[in-house]
mmCIF file with all atom_site columns, C-alpha atoms in Angstrom:
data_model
loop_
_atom_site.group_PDB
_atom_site.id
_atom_site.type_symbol
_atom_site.label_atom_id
_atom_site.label_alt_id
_atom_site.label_comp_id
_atom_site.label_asym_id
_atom_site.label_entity_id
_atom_site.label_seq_id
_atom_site.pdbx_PDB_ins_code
_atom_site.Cartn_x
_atom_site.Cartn_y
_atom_site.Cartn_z
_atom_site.occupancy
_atom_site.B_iso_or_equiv
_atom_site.pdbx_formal_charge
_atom_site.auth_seq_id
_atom_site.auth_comp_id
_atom_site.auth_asym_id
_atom_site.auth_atom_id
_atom_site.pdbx_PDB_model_num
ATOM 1  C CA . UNK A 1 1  ? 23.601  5.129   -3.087  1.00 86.00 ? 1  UNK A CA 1
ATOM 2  C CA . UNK A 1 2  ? 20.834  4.119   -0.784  1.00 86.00 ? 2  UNK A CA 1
ATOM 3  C CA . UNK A 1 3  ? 17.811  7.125   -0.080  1.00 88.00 ? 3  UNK A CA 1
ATOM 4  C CA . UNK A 1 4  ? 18.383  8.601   3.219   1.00 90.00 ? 4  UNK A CA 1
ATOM 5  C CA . UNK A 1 5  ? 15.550  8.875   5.576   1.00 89.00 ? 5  UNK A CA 1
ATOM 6  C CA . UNK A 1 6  ? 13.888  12.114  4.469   1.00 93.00 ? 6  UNK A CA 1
ATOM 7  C CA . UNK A 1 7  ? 14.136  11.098  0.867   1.00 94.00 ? 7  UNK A CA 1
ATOM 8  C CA . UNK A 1 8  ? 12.233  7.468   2.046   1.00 92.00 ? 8  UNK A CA 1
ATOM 9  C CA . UNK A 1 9  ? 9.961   9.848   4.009   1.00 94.00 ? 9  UNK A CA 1
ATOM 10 C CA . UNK A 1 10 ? 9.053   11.813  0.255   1.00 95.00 ? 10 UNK A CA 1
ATOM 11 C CA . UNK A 1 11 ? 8.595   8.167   -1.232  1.00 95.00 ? 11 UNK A CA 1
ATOM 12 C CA . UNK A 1 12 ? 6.067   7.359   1.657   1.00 95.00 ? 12 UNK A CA 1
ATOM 13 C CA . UNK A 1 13 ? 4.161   10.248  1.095   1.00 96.00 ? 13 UNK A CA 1
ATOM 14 C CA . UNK A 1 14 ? 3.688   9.837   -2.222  1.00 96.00 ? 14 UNK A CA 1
ATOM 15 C CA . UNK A 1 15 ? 2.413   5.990   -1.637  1.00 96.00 ? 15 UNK A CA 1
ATOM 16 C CA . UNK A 1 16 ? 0.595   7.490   0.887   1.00 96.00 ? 16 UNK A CA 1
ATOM 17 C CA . UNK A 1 17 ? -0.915  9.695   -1.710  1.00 97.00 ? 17 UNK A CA 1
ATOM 18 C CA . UNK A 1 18 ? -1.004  7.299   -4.556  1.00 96.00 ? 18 UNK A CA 1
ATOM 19 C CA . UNK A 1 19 ? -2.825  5.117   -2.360  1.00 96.00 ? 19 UNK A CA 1
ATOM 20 C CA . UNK A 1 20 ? -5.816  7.921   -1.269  1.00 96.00 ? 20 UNK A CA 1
ATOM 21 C CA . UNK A 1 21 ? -6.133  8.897   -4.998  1.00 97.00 ? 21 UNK A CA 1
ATOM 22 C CA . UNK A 1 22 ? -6.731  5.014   -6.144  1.00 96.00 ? 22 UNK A CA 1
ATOM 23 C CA . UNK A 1 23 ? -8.797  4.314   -3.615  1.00 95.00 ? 23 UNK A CA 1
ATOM 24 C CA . UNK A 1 24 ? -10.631 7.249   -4.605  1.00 96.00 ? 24 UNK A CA 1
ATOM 25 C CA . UNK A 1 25 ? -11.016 6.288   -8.098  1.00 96.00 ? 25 UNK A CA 1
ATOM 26 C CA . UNK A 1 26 ? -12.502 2.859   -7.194  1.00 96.00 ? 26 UNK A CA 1
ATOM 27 C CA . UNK A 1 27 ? -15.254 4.518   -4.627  1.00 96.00 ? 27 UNK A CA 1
ATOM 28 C CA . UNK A 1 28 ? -16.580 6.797   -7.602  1.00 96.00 ? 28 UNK A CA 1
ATOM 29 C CA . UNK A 1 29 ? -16.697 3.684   -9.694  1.00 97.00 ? 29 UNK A CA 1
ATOM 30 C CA . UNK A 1 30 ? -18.282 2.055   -6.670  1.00 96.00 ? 30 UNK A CA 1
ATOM 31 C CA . UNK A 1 31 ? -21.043 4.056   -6.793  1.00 97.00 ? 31 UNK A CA 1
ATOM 32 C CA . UNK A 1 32 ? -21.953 3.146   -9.976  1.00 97.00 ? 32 UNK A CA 1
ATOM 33 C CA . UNK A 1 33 ? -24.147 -0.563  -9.567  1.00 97.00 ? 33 UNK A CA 1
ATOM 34 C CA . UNK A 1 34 ? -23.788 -1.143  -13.593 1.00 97.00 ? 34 UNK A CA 1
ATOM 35 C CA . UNK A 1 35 ? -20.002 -1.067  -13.102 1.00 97.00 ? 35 UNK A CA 1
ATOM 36 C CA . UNK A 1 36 ? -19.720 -2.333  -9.964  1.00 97.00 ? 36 UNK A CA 1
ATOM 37 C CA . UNK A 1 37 ? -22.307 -5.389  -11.555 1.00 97.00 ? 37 UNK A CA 1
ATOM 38 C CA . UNK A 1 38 ? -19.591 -5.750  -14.584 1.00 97.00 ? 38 UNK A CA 1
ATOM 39 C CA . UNK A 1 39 ? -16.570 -5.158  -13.233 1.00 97.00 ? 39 UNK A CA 1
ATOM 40 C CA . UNK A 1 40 ? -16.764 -5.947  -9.487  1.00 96.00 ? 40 UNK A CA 1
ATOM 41 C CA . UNK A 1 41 ? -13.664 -7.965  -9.154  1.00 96.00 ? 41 UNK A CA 1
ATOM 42 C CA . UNK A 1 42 ? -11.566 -5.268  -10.608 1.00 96.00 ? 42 UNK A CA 1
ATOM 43 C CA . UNK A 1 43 ? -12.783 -3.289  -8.629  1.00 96.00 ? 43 UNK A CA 1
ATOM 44 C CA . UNK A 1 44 ? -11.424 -5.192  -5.658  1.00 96.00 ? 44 UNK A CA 1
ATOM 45 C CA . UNK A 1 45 ? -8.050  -5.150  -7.444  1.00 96.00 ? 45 UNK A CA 1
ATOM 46 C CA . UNK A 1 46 ? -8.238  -1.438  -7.312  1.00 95.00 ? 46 UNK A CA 1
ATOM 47 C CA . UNK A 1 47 ? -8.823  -1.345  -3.465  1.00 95.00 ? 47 UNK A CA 1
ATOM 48 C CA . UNK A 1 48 ? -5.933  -4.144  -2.988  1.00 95.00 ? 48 UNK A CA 1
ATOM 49 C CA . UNK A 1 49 ? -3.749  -1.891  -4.889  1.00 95.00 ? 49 UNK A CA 1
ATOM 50 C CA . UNK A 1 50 ? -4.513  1.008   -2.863  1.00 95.00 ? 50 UNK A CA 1
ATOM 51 C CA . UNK A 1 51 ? -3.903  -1.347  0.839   1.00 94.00 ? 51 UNK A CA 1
ATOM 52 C CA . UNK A 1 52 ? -0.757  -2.297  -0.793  1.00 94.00 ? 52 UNK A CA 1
ATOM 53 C CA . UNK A 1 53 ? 0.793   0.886   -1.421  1.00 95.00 ? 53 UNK A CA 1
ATOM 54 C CA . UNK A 1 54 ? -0.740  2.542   2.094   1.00 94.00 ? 54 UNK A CA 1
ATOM 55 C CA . UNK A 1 55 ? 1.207   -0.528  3.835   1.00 94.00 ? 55 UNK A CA 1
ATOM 56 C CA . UNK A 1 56 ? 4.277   0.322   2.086   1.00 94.00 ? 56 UNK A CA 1
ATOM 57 C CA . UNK A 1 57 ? 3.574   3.672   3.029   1.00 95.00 ? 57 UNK A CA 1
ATOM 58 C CA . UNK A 1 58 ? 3.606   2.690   6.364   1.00 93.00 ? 58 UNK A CA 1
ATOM 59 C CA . UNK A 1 59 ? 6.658   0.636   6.799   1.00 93.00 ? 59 UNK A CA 1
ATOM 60 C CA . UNK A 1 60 ? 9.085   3.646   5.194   1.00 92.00 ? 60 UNK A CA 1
ATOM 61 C CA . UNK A 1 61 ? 7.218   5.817   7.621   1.00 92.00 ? 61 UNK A CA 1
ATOM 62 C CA . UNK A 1 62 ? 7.984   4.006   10.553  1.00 93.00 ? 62 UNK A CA 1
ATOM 63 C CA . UNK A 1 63 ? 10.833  4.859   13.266  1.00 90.00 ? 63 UNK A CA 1
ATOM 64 C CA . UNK A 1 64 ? 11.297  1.121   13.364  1.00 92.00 ? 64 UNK A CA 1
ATOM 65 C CA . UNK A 1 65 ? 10.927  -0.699  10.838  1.00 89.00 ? 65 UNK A CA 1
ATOM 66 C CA . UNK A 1 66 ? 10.386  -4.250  12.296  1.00 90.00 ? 66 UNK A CA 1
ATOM 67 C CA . UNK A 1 67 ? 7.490   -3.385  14.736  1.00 92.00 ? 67 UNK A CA 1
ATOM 68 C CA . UNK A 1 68 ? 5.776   -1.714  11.776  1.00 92.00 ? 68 UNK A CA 1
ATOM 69 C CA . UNK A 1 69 ? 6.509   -4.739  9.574   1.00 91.00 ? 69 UNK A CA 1
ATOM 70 C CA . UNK A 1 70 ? 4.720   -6.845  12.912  1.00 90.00 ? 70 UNK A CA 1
ATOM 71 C CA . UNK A 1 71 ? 1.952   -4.342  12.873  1.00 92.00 ? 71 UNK A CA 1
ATOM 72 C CA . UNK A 1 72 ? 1.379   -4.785  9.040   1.00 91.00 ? 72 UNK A CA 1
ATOM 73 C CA . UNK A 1 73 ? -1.873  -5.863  8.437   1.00 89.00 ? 73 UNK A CA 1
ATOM 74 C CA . UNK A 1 74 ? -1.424  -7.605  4.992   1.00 90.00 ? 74 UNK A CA 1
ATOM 75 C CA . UNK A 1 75 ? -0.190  -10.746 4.847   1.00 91.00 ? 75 UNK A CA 1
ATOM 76 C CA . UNK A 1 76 ? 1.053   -10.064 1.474   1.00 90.00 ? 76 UNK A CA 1
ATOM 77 C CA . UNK A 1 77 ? 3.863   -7.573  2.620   1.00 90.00 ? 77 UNK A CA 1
ATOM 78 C CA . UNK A 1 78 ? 4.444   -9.455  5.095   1.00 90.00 ? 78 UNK A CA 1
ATOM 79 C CA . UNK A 1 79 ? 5.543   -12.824 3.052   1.00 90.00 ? 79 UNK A CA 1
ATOM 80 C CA . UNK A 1 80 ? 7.126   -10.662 0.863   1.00 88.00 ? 80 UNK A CA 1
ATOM 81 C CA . UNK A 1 81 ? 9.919   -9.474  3.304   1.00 85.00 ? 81 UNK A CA 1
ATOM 82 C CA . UNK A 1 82 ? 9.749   -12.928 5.145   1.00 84.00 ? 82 UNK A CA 1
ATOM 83 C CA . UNK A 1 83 ? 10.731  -14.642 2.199   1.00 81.00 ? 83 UNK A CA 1
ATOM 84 C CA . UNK A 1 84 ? 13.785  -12.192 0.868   1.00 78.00 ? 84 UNK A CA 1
ATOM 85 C CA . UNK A 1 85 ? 14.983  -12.208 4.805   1.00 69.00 ? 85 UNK A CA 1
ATOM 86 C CA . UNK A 1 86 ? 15.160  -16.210 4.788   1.00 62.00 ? 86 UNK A CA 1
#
């Protein structure tokens, strides 16, 4: 059984809040120069992660899916459903 559009709606919201709570967690570390000095590239993993799941957020939000799939701004989602559609 496929998730009907209020259930994608609950998954959204929880990327959506997923993605506020990570991002969160790498601006506290952020303001830290010793870890941002040691671990600065993991740090930019963290903030990736947290684009990632706001874009998915996004696109199960959407009334229409393909103009917020055209409006995505990571090219990374956007290969990823370009690819599976080919």
């Amino acid at each position: 059984m496929l998730p009907d559009r209020a259930q994608l709606q609950v998954i959204a919201f929880e990327l959506a809040a997923l993605a506020i709570d990570i991002e969160a967690i790498g601006e506290e570390l952020c303001a830290n120069p010793v870890v941002v000095s040691a671990h600065g590239t993991l740090l930019q993993s963290i903030d990736q992660i947290g684009q990632r799941q706001r874009a998915l957020a996004e696109l199960l939000f959407a009334e229409k899916f393909d103009h917020a799939l055209a409006d995505c701004r990571l090219d990374r989602i956007t290969q990823l459903f370009a690819e599976r559609l080919d």
